[in-house]
CSV table of C-alpha atoms in Angstrom, one decimal:
chain,number,residue,atom,x,y,z
A,1,MET,CA,-43.4,107.3,-3.9
A,2,ASN,CA,-43.4,106.4,-0.5
A,3,THR,CA,-47.1,104.2,-0.1
A,4,LYS,CA,-48.7,103.0,3.0
A,5,VAL,CA,-48.0,99.0,3.2
A,6,SER,CA,-51.8,97.5,3.5
A,7,VAL,CA,-52.1,94.4,6.5
A,8,LYS,CA,-52.5,91.9,3.3
A,9,GLU,CA,-49.6,92.7,2.0
A,10,LYS,CA,-47.5,92.4,5.5
A,11,ILE,CA,-49.4,89.3,6.1
A,12,CYS,CA,-48.5,88.1,2.6
A,13,TYR,CA,-44.7,89.1,3.4
A,14,GLY,CA,-44.8,87.3,6.8
A,15,ILE,CA,-46.0,83.9,5.2
A,16,GLY,CA,-43.1,84.0,2.9
A,17,SER,CA,-40.9,84.6,6.2
A,18,GLY,CA,-42.6,81.5,7.6
A,19,GLY,CA,-41.7,79.4,4.4
A,20,GLY,CA,-38.0,80.3,4.9
A,21,ASN,CA,-38.3,79.4,8.3
A,22,ILE,CA,-39.4,75.7,8.1
A,23,ILE,CA,-36.1,75.1,6.1
A,24,THR,CA,-34.1,77.2,9.1
A,25,GLN,CA,-35.9,74.9,11.5
A,26,ILE,CA,-35.4,71.5,10.0
A,27,LEU,CA,-32.1,72.4,9.3
A,28,GLY,CA,-31.1,73.8,12.5
A,29,THR,CA,-32.9,71.7,14.9
A,30,PHE,CA,-32.8,68.5,13.0
A,31,LEU,CA,-30.6,67.9,10.4
A,32,THR,CA,-27.2,67.0,12.1
A,33,ALA,CA,-29.2,64.8,14.5
A,34,TYR,CA,-30.4,63.0,10.9
A,35,TYR,CA,-27.1,62.9,9.9
A,36,THR,CA,-25.6,61.5,12.7
A,37,ASP,CA,-28.4,59.2,14.1
A,38,SER,CA,-30.5,58.4,10.8
A,39,VAL,CA,-27.5,58.4,8.2
A,40,GLY,CA,-24.7,57.5,10.4
A,41,ILE,CA,-22.1,60.1,9.9
A,42,ALA,CA,-19.8,61.4,12.0
A,43,ALA,CA,-20.7,64.1,14.2
A,44,ALA,CA,-17.2,66.1,13.5
A,45,ALA,CA,-17.5,65.0,9.4
A,46,VAL,CA,-21.0,66.6,9.5
A,47,GLY,CA,-19.7,70.0,11.5
A,48,THR,CA,-16.6,70.2,8.6
A,49,MET,CA,-19.0,69.9,5.8
A,50,MET,CA,-21.1,72.3,7.4
A,51,LEU,CA,-18.3,75.1,7.7
A,52,VAL,CA,-17.3,74.0,4.1
A,53,ALA,CA,-20.8,75.2,2.9
A,54,ARG,CA,-20.5,78.6,5.1
A,55,LEU,CA,-17.5,79.5,2.9
A,56,LEU,CA,-19.4,78.9,-0.4
A,57,ASP,CA,-21.9,80.8,0.5
A,58,GLY,CA,-20.2,84.2,1.0
A,59,ILE,CA,-19.5,83.8,-2.5
A,60,SER,CA,-22.8,82.6,-4.0
A,61,ASP,CA,-24.8,85.7,-1.2
A,62,VAL,CA,-22.6,88.4,-3.0
A,63,MET,CA,-23.4,86.9,-6.6
A,64,MET,CA,-26.9,86.5,-6.0
A,65,GLY,CA,-26.8,90.2,-4.1
A,66,GLY,CA,-25.7,91.4,-7.4
A,67,ILE,CA,-28.3,89.7,-9.6
A,68,VAL,CA,-30.9,91.4,-7.7
A,69,ASP,CA,-29.8,94.3,-8.1
A,70,LYS,CA,-29.4,93.9,-11.9
A,71,THR,CA,-33.1,92.6,-12.2
A,72,ARG,CA,-35.6,94.5,-14.1
A,73,THR,CA,-38.8,92.7,-14.8
A,74,LYS,CA,-42.7,93.7,-15.1
A,75,TRP,CA,-42.4,92.3,-10.8
A,76,GLY,CA,-39.6,94.4,-10.1
A,77,LYS,CA,-36.3,93.3,-8.7
A,78,ALA,CA,-37.2,91.0,-5.9
A,79,ARG,CA,-40.2,89.3,-6.4
A,80,PRO,CA,-38.9,87.3,-9.3
A,81,TRP,CA,-36.5,85.8,-7.7
A,82,ILE,CA,-39.0,84.7,-4.5
A,83,LEU,CA,-41.3,83.0,-7.5
A,84,ILE,CA,-38.1,81.1,-9.0
A,85,SER,CA,-37.2,79.9,-5.4
A,86,ALA,CA,-40.2,78.5,-4.3
A,87,PRO,CA,-39.9,75.0,-6.4
A,88,VAL,CA,-36.1,74.8,-6.3
A,89,ILE,CA,-36.1,74.8,-2.5
A,90,CYS,CA,-38.7,72.5,-2.6
A,91,ILE,CA,-36.6,70.0,-4.4
A,92,GLY,CA,-33.3,71.1,-2.2
A,93,LEU,CA,-35.2,69.7,1.0
A,94,ILE,CA,-36.3,66.6,-0.2
A,95,LEU,CA,-33.0,65.5,-1.9
A,96,THR,CA,-31.4,66.5,1.5
A,97,PHE,CA,-33.0,64.1,3.7
A,98,ASN,CA,-33.5,61.2,1.5
A,99,VAL,CA,-29.6,60.3,1.6
A,100,PRO,CA,-29.8,56.7,0.1
A,101,GLY,CA,-29.0,53.7,2.5
A,102,SER,CA,-27.5,51.9,-0.1
A,103,LEU,CA,-25.0,53.9,-0.5
A,104,SER,CA,-21.4,53.2,1.1
A,105,SER,CA,-20.1,55.6,4.0
A,106,SER,CA,-17.7,57.8,1.7
A,107,ALA,CA,-20.9,57.9,-0.8
A,108,LYS,CA,-23.0,59.2,2.0
A,109,LEU,CA,-21.2,62.1,2.7
A,110,ILE,CA,-20.3,63.4,-0.9
A,111,TYR,CA,-24.2,63.2,-1.5
A,112,ALA,CA,-24.9,65.0,1.8
A,113,TYR,CA,-22.4,68.0,0.5
A,114,ILE,CA,-23.8,68.0,-2.8
A,115,THR,CA,-27.5,68.4,-1.5
A,116,TYR,CA,-26.7,70.6,1.4
A,117,VAL,CA,-24.7,72.9,-0.7
A,118,PHE,CA,-27.3,73.0,-3.1
A,119,LEU,CA,-30.0,73.6,-1.0
A,120,ASN,CA,-28.7,76.6,1.2
A,121,CYS,CA,-25.9,77.9,-1.3
A,122,ILE,CA,-27.9,78.5,-4.8
A,123,ALA,CA,-32.0,77.9,-3.2
A,124,PHE,CA,-31.9,79.3,0.0
A,125,THR,CA,-29.8,82.0,-1.2
A,126,ALA,CA,-32.2,83.1,-3.4
A,127,TYR,CA,-34.8,83.4,-1.4
A,128,MET,CA,-33.1,84.7,1.2
A,129,ILE,CA,-31.5,87.5,-0.8
A,130,SER,CA,-34.9,88.5,-2.3
A,131,HIS,CA,-37.2,87.9,0.3
A,132,THR,CA,-35.0,90.3,2.6
A,133,ALA,CA,-34.0,93.0,-0.3
A,134,LEU,CA,-38.4,93.2,-1.1
A,135,LEU,CA,-38.6,94.9,2.7
A,136,SER,CA,-36.0,97.4,1.6
A,137,ARG,CA,-38.4,97.7,-1.8
A,138,VAL,CA,-41.7,97.9,-0.1
A,139,THR,CA,-42.0,101.9,1.0
A,140,LEU,CA,-38.9,103.8,3.3
A,141,ASP,CA,-41.2,104.1,6.4
A,142,VAL,CA,-39.6,102.8,9.4
A,143,ASN,CA,-42.7,102.1,11.5
A,144,ASP,CA,-44.3,100.4,8.8
A,145,ARG,CA,-40.8,98.5,8.4
A,146,GLN,CA,-40.9,97.3,11.3
A,147,SER,CA,-44.8,96.2,12.1
A,148,MET,CA,-43.8,93.6,8.7
A,149,THR,CA,-41.0,92.0,10.6
A,150,SER,CA,-42.7,91.8,13.5
A,151,ILE,CA,-45.2,90.0,11.5
A,152,ASN,CA,-42.6,87.9,10.2
A,153,GLN,CA,-41.8,86.7,14.0
A,154,ILE,CA,-44.7,86.3,14.7
A,155,VAL,CA,-45.4,84.2,11.8
A,156,ASN,CA,-41.8,82.1,11.7
A,157,ASN,CA,-42.8,81.4,15.6
A,158,ILE,CA,-45.9,79.5,14.6
A,159,VAL,CA,-44.0,77.7,12.3
A,160,GLN,CA,-41.1,77.1,14.6
A,161,LEU,CA,-43.8,75.7,17.3
A,162,ILE,CA,-45.0,73.2,14.8
A,163,VAL,CA,-41.7,72.1,13.3
A,164,THR,CA,-40.2,71.7,16.4
A,165,GLY,CA,-42.7,70.1,18.3
A,166,PHE,CA,-44.3,67.8,16.1
A,167,THR,CA,-41.6,66.7,13.5
A,168,ILE,CA,-39.8,63.9,15.7
A,169,LYS,CA,-43.3,62.3,15.9
A,170,PHE,CA,-44.2,63.3,12.7
A,171,VAL,CA,-40.9,61.3,11.4
A,172,THR,CA,-41.7,58.1,14.2
A,173,ALA,CA,-45.4,57.6,12.2
A,174,ALA,CA,-43.7,58.3,8.3
A,175,GLY,CA,-40.4,58.5,7.9
A,176,TRP,CA,-38.0,61.6,6.9
A,177,ARG,CA,-39.1,61.2,3.3
A,178,SER,CA,-42.6,62.3,3.6
A,179,VAL,CA,-41.9,64.7,6.0
A,180,SER,CA,-39.4,66.4,3.5
A,181,ILE,CA,-41.8,66.2,1.1
A,182,VAL,CA,-44.8,67.5,2.9
A,183,TYR,CA,-42.3,70.4,4.2
A,184,GLY,CA,-41.3,71.1,1.1
A,185,LEU,CA,-44.4,71.7,-1.1
A,186,LEU,CA,-45.9,73.6,2.5
A,187,THR,CA,-42.6,75.8,1.9
A,188,ALA,CA,-42.8,76.5,-2.1
A,189,LEU,CA,-46.7,77.3,-1.4
A,190,MET,CA,-45.9,79.7,1.2
A,191,LEU,CA,-43.2,81.5,-0.9
A,192,LEU,CA,-45.7,81.7,-3.7
A,193,ILE,CA,-48.5,83.4,-1.5
A,194,CYS,CA,-45.9,86.0,-0.9
A,195,PHE,CA,-44.4,86.3,-4.4
A,196,TRP,CA,-48.5,87.1,-5.5
A,197,GLY,CA,-49.7,89.1,-2.3
A,198,VAL,CA,-46.7,91.8,-1.8
A,199,ARG,CA,-45.7,94.4,-4.5
A,200,GLU,CA,-42.7,96.5,-4.5
A,201,HIS,CA,-44.1,100.4,-4.2
A,202,LEU,CA,-40.9,102.1,-4.7
A,203,ASP,CA,-40.6,103.9,-7.7
A,204,MET,CA,-36.2,102.4,-7.9
A,205,ASP,CA,-36.1,100.4,-11.0
A,206,ALA,CA,-32.4,101.4,-12.3
A,207,GLU,CA,-29.6,99.1,-12.1
A,208,THR,CA,-27.3,99.1,-9.6
A,209,GLU,CA,-23.7,100.0,-10.6
A,210,GLU,CA,-21.4,97.1,-8.9
A,211,VAL,CA,-18.7,99.3,-9.5
A,212,LYS,CA,-20.3,101.9,-7.5
A,213,ALA,CA,-21.8,100.0,-5.2
A,214,VAL,CA,-19.6,97.4,-3.9
A,215,PRO,CA,-17.0,100.5,-2.8
A,216,ALA,CA,-20.1,101.9,-1.3
A,217,ILE,CA,-20.9,98.8,0.8
A,218,LEU,CA,-17.2,98.2,1.8
A,219,LYS,CA,-17.3,101.4,3.4
A,220,ASN,CA,-20.7,101.6,5.3
A,221,LYS,CA,-19.9,100.1,8.4
A,222,TYR,CA,-23.2,99.4,9.8
A,223,PHE,CA,-22.6,96.4,6.8
A,224,TYR,CA,-20.6,94.6,9.2
A,225,LEU,CA,-22.8,95.2,12.2
A,226,VAL,CA,-26.2,93.9,10.9
A,227,ALA,CA,-24.0,90.3,9.0
A,228,ALA,CA,-22.4,90.1,12.6
A,229,LEU,CA,-26.1,90.5,14.6
A,230,PHE,CA,-27.3,87.8,11.9
A,231,ILE,CA,-24.1,85.7,12.5
A,232,LEU,CA,-24.5,85.5,16.1
A,233,VAL,CA,-28.4,85.2,16.4
A,234,LEU,CA,-28.6,82.3,13.8
A,235,SER,CA,-25.4,80.7,15.7
A,236,ILE,CA,-27.5,80.8,18.9
A,237,ALA,CA,-30.7,79.6,17.1
A,238,SER,CA,-28.9,76.9,15.4
A,239,GLY,CA,-26.3,75.8,17.9
A,240,ASN,CA,-28.7,75.9,20.7
A,241,GLY,CA,-31.5,74.1,18.4
A,242,SER,CA,-29.3,71.2,16.6
A,243,MET,CA,-28.3,70.3,20.6
A,244,THR,CA,-31.8,70.1,21.9
A,245,VAL,CA,-32.3,66.6,20.5
A,246,TYR,CA,-28.9,65.6,22.5
A,247,TYR,CA,-30.0,67.9,25.4
A,248,CYS,CA,-33.2,66.2,25.7
A,249,GLY,CA,-32.6,62.6,25.1
A,250,ASN,CA,-29.4,62.5,27.2
A,251,ILE,CA,-29.2,65.1,29.6
A,252,LEU,CA,-32.8,65.2,30.6
A,253,LYS,CA,-33.5,61.9,29.9
A,254,ASP,CA,-36.9,62.7,28.3
A,255,MET,CA,-37.5,63.2,24.6
A,256,ASN,CA,-41.3,64.6,25.6
A,257,MET,CA,-39.4,67.5,26.6
A,258,MET,CA,-38.6,68.8,23.1
A,259,THR,CA,-42.0,70.4,22.9
A,260,PRO,CA,-42.9,72.1,26.3
A,261,LEU,CA,-38.7,73.8,25.4
A,262,SER,CA,-40.4,74.5,21.7
A,263,MET,CA,-43.3,76.3,23.4
A,264,ALA,CA,-41.4,77.9,26.1
A,265,LEU,CA,-39.0,79.9,23.2
A,266,THR,CA,-41.6,80.3,20.6
A,267,LEU,CA,-45.0,81.6,23.0
A,268,PRO,CA,-42.8,84.5,24.4
A,269,VAL,CA,-41.7,85.4,20.9
A,270,ILE,CA,-45.0,85.9,19.8
A,271,ILE,CA,-46.2,87.5,21.9
A,272,GLY,CA,-43.1,89.5,22.3
A,273,ASN,CA,-43.4,90.7,19.2
A,274,CYS,CA,-47.2,91.8,19.1
A,275,PHE,CA,-45.5,94.9,21.0
A,276,VAL,CA,-42.2,95.2,19.6
A,277,PRO,CA,-43.3,98.1,17.3
A,278,VAL,CA,-44.1,100.0,20.2
A,279,ILE,CA,-41.6,99.4,22.0
A,280,VAL,CA,-38.8,100.4,19.2
A,281,LYS,CA,-41.1,103.4,18.7
A,282,LYS,CA,-40.4,104.5,22.4
A,283,MET,CA,-37.2,103.0,22.5
A,284,GLY,CA,-35.4,102.9,19.5
A,285,HIS,CA,-33.9,99.8,17.7
A,286,GLN,CA,-30.4,99.8,19.7
A,287,LYS,CA,-32.2,99.9,23.3
A,288,THR,CA,-34.6,97.4,21.9
A,289,LEU,CA,-31.4,95.0,21.0
A,290,ILE,CA,-29.2,95.5,24.2
A,291,LEU,CA,-32.3,94.6,26.3
A,292,SER,CA,-32.8,92.0,24.1
A,293,SER,CA,-29.4,90.4,24.7
A,294,ILE,CA,-29.7,90.9,28.4
A,295,LEU,CA,-32.7,88.5,28.0
A,296,MET,CA,-31.3,86.3,25.8
A,297,LEU,CA,-27.8,86.1,27.9
A,298,ALA,CA,-30.0,85.5,31.1
A,299,GLY,CA,-32.4,82.8,29.5
A,300,PHE,CA,-28.7,80.6,29.3
A,301,LEU,CA,-27.4,81.3,32.6
A,302,ILE,CA,-30.6,80.2,34.4
A,303,VAL,CA,-30.5,77.1,32.8
A,304,ALA,CA,-26.6,76.7,33.2
A,305,ILE,CA,-27.8,76.8,37.3
A,306,ASN,CA,-28.8,73.5,37.0
A,307,PRO,CA,-28.6,71.7,33.1
A,308,TYR,CA,-30.3,68.7,34.4
A,309,SER,CA,-33.4,70.5,35.6
A,310,GLY,CA,-36.2,70.5,33.0
A,311,THR,CA,-38.2,73.0,35.2
A,312,LEU,CA,-34.6,75.4,34.8
A,313,ALA,CA,-34.5,74.5,31.5
A,314,ILE,CA,-38.0,75.8,30.2
A,315,VAL,CA,-37.8,79.1,32.7
A,316,GLY,CA,-34.6,80.2,31.2
A,317,THR,CA,-35.5,79.4,27.3
A,318,VAL,CA,-39.1,81.4,28.3
A,319,VAL,CA,-36.8,84.6,29.2
A,320,ARG,CA,-34.8,83.7,26.2
A,321,GLY,CA,-37.3,83.8,23.9
A,322,PHE,CA,-38.4,87.4,25.0
A,323,GLY,CA,-35.4,88.6,23.7
A,324,ASN,CA,-35.3,86.0,20.7
A,325,GLY,CA,-38.0,87.5,19.1
A,326,ALA,CA,-37.3,91.3,19.2
A,327,ILE,CA,-33.6,90.6,17.8
A,328,PHE,CA,-34.8,89.4,14.5
A,329,ALA,CA,-37.6,91.5,14.7
A,330,CYS,CA,-35.1,95.0,14.6
A,331,GLY,CA,-32.5,92.9,12.6
A,332,PHE,CA,-34.6,92.5,9.8
A,333,ALA,CA,-35.3,96.2,9.8
A,334,LEU,CA,-31.9,97.1,10.5
A,335,SER,CA,-31.2,95.6,7.1
A,336,ALA,CA,-34.0,97.7,5.3
A,337,GLN,CA,-32.1,100.7,7.1
A,338,VAL,CA,-28.7,99.9,6.0
A,339,VAL,CA,-29.7,100.0,2.2
A,340,ASP,CA,-31.4,103.3,3.1
A,341,TYR,CA,-28.0,104.8,4.8
A,342,GLY,CA,-26.0,103.6,1.9
A,343,GLU,CA,-28.1,105.4,-0.4
A,344,TRP,CA,-28.3,108.9,1.6
A,345,LYS,CA,-24.6,108.5,3.0
A,346,PHE,CA,-22.8,107.5,-0.5
A,347,ASN,CA,-25.8,108.0,-3.1
A,348,VAL,CA,-25.9,104.0,-4.1
A,349,ARG,CA,-28.9,102.0,-3.8
A,350,SER,CA,-28.3,98.6,-3.7
A,351,GLU,CA,-31.3,96.1,-2.0
A,352,GLY,CA,-29.2,93.1,-3.3
A,353,LEU,CA,-25.7,93.6,-2.0
A,354,VAL,CA,-26.5,94.4,1.2
A,355,ASN,CA,-28.8,92.1,1.9
A,356,SER,CA,-26.7,89.5,0.9
A,357,CYS,CA,-25.4,90.2,4.3
A,358,VAL,CA,-28.5,88.9,5.7
A,359,SER,CA,-28.6,86.1,3.7
A,360,PHE,CA,-24.8,85.2,4.3
A,361,GLY,CA,-25.0,86.4,8.2
A,362,GLN,CA,-28.0,84.2,8.6
A,363,LYS,CA,-26.8,80.8,6.4
A,364,VAL,CA,-23.1,81.1,8.3
A,365,GLY,CA,-24.7,81.5,11.7
A,366,LEU,CA,-27.1,78.8,10.8
A,367,GLY,CA,-24.1,76.6,9.7
A,368,LEU,CA,-21.9,77.9,12.5
A,369,GLY,CA,-23.2,77.1,15.5
A,370,ALA,CA,-24.2,73.6,14.8
A,371,ALA,CA,-20.9,72.8,13.3
A,372,ILE,CA,-19.2,74.0,16.6
A,373,ALA,CA,-21.5,72.4,18.2
A,374,SER,CA,-21.3,69.5,16.3
A,375,TRP,CA,-17.4,69.3,16.7
A,376,ILE,CA,-18.2,70.6,21.0
A,377,ILE,CA,-20.1,66.8,21.1
A,378,ALA,CA,-17.8,64.8,18.8
A,379,ALA,CA,-14.1,66.2,21.2
A,380,GLY,CA,-16.5,64.7,23.9
A,381,GLY,CA,-16.6,61.6,22.5
A,382,TYR,CA,-20.2,61.4,21.3
A,383,VAL,CA,-21.2,58.5,19.1
A,384,GLY,CA,-24.5,58.2,17.4
A,385,THR,CA,-25.3,55.0,17.0
A,386,ALA,CA,-24.4,54.0,20.9
A,387,LYS,CA,-27.1,53.4,23.8
A,388,VAL,CA,-25.3,54.9,26.4
A,389,GLN,CA,-23.4,58.5,26.3
A,390,THR,CA,-20.0,58.5,28.1
A,391,ALA,CA,-19.7,61.4,31.3
A,392,SER,CA,-17.6,63.5,28.6
A,393,ALA,CA,-20.1,63.0,25.8
A,394,ASN,CA,-22.8,64.3,28.2
A,395,SER,CA,-20.9,67.1,29.7
A,396,ALA,CA,-20.0,68.2,26.0
A,397,ILE,CA,-23.7,68.1,25.5
A,398,ILE,CA,-24.5,70.7,28.0
A,399,PHE,CA,-21.6,72.9,27.5
A,400,ALA,CA,-22.9,73.3,23.3
A,401,TYR,CA,-26.2,73.9,24.7
A,402,VAL,CA,-25.7,76.1,27.9
A,403,TRP,CA,-22.3,77.6,27.8
A,404,PHE,CA,-21.9,78.0,24.0
A,405,GLY,CA,-24.8,79.8,24.0
A,406,VAL,CA,-23.7,82.4,26.9
A,407,ILE,CA,-20.6,83.0,25.1
A,408,LEU,CA,-22.8,83.8,21.8
A,409,ALA,CA,-25.3,86.3,23.8
A,410,ALA,CA,-22.4,88.2,25.3
A,411,LEU,CA,-21.0,88.8,21.9
A,412,LEU,CA,-24.3,89.6,20.7
A,413,LEU,CA,-24.6,92.1,23.7
A,414,VAL,CA,-21.4,93.6,22.2
A,415,VAL,CA,-22.8,93.8,18.5
A,416,SER,CA,-25.9,95.7,20.1
A,417,LEU,CA,-23.7,98.8,21.8
A,418,PHE,CA,-22.0,99.5,18.3
A,419,LEU,CA,-25.8,99.5,16.0
A,420,ASN,CA,-26.6,103.1,16.6
A,421,ILE,CA,-27.9,103.8,13.3
A,422,ASP,CA,-31.3,105.0,15.0
A,423,LYS,CA,-29.3,108.2,15.7
A,424,TYR,CA,-29.7,109.0,11.4
A,425,GLU,CA,-33.6,107.7,11.3
A,426,GLY,CA,-35.4,111.0,10.6
A,427,GLN,CA,-32.9,112.8,8.5
A,428,ILE,CA,-32.0,109.6,6.2
A,429,LYS,CA,-36.2,109.0,5.8
A,430,LYS,CA,-36.3,113.3,5.2
A,431,ASP,CA,-33.6,113.4,3.0
A,432,LEU,CA,-34.5,110.1,0.4
A,433,GLU,CA,-38.2,111.4,0.4
A,434,GLN,CA,-37.3,114.6,-1.0
A,435,ARG,CA,-34.6,113.3,-3.9
A,436,HIS,CA,-36.7,110.7,-5.0
A,437,LYS,CA,-39.4,113.6,-5.6
A,438,ALA,CA,-37.0,115.5,-7.5
């Protein structure tokens, strides 16, 4: 059965995405600075920790994907794990941003490893895979899916605007403990709204046989391409996002620029996503991705003209914002199409394992982008406790904030050129609807 998705369900699904984005934004934008400047952990050690966590993510994502595929409850396959992940993520976030000051330097690093791995590899994995898999189980209609992911991006960027724009003031007034508690509880509430407000409409409740699913996924080229897409786009988000604090403080010499830059990125995403479903309907996902990648590349190059100019930083970020939102919206819609393609091509439907590539890609990008950016500024001689940074440290900050983004945006364009799953869209929908009726 292919039920039309109600507006209420689309909004509730978007609220669930916004809850997850609280975690993505606070980790991608503030965690590195929290560790280096508040806790006193070296930037290079932070980067290494994030990379190690990404390796563990590869294992936990595949395991969680298999668990979702085997789940059978009255709530469906994906929804139970959204319910379970809500309180676990809340606890994980609070623990991560409350490193005890009484610990030794080595003990602080060990504590950071344990809590960061718990939050990312266990709590966020359960949420991310189940939430993304839920899209595949709500409807087969590509246009409904695209409108759902566009609403996701609108909610996500409202969340991003709030988190990136007001967290510094929040921390200054109340401290990281209060901030983590508030954000943790808000995340849990938003995930619970998603759980109660969205239903799994597709009548496909049989367990997926891993012995058939894994070989089918490994032969699905779009599985790898969508994973690469998310790795790159989240590397851009976390690499650039984690450097924004350093860029504003050391290059622009004005921490108040955090809010204008946040608005310059998020407002175009919100506006653009109001039109993404119409654009995709006319152009298709691949052409939309190509255009968006070009906009992201152009945005970084505008900032590169003069990295010390706040005006160019805002203009370039606005251009990048219009591309950024469309890429995320298309990426999540494409992950559901990869599930459909696998069932159509190999006769194996695996929402959990396929969507583990989305979760893995997001978390690899979230960790890898921030890790590489941290290594870049560490190589330049950045010292978190220093009152004034050296010229080489400032040059490293510029490279991490601007030129690292240029490189990743160029790679994103290359991946988009190969993501041509659109050409199968009509036939897949027709054939699968006939199979499900049979």
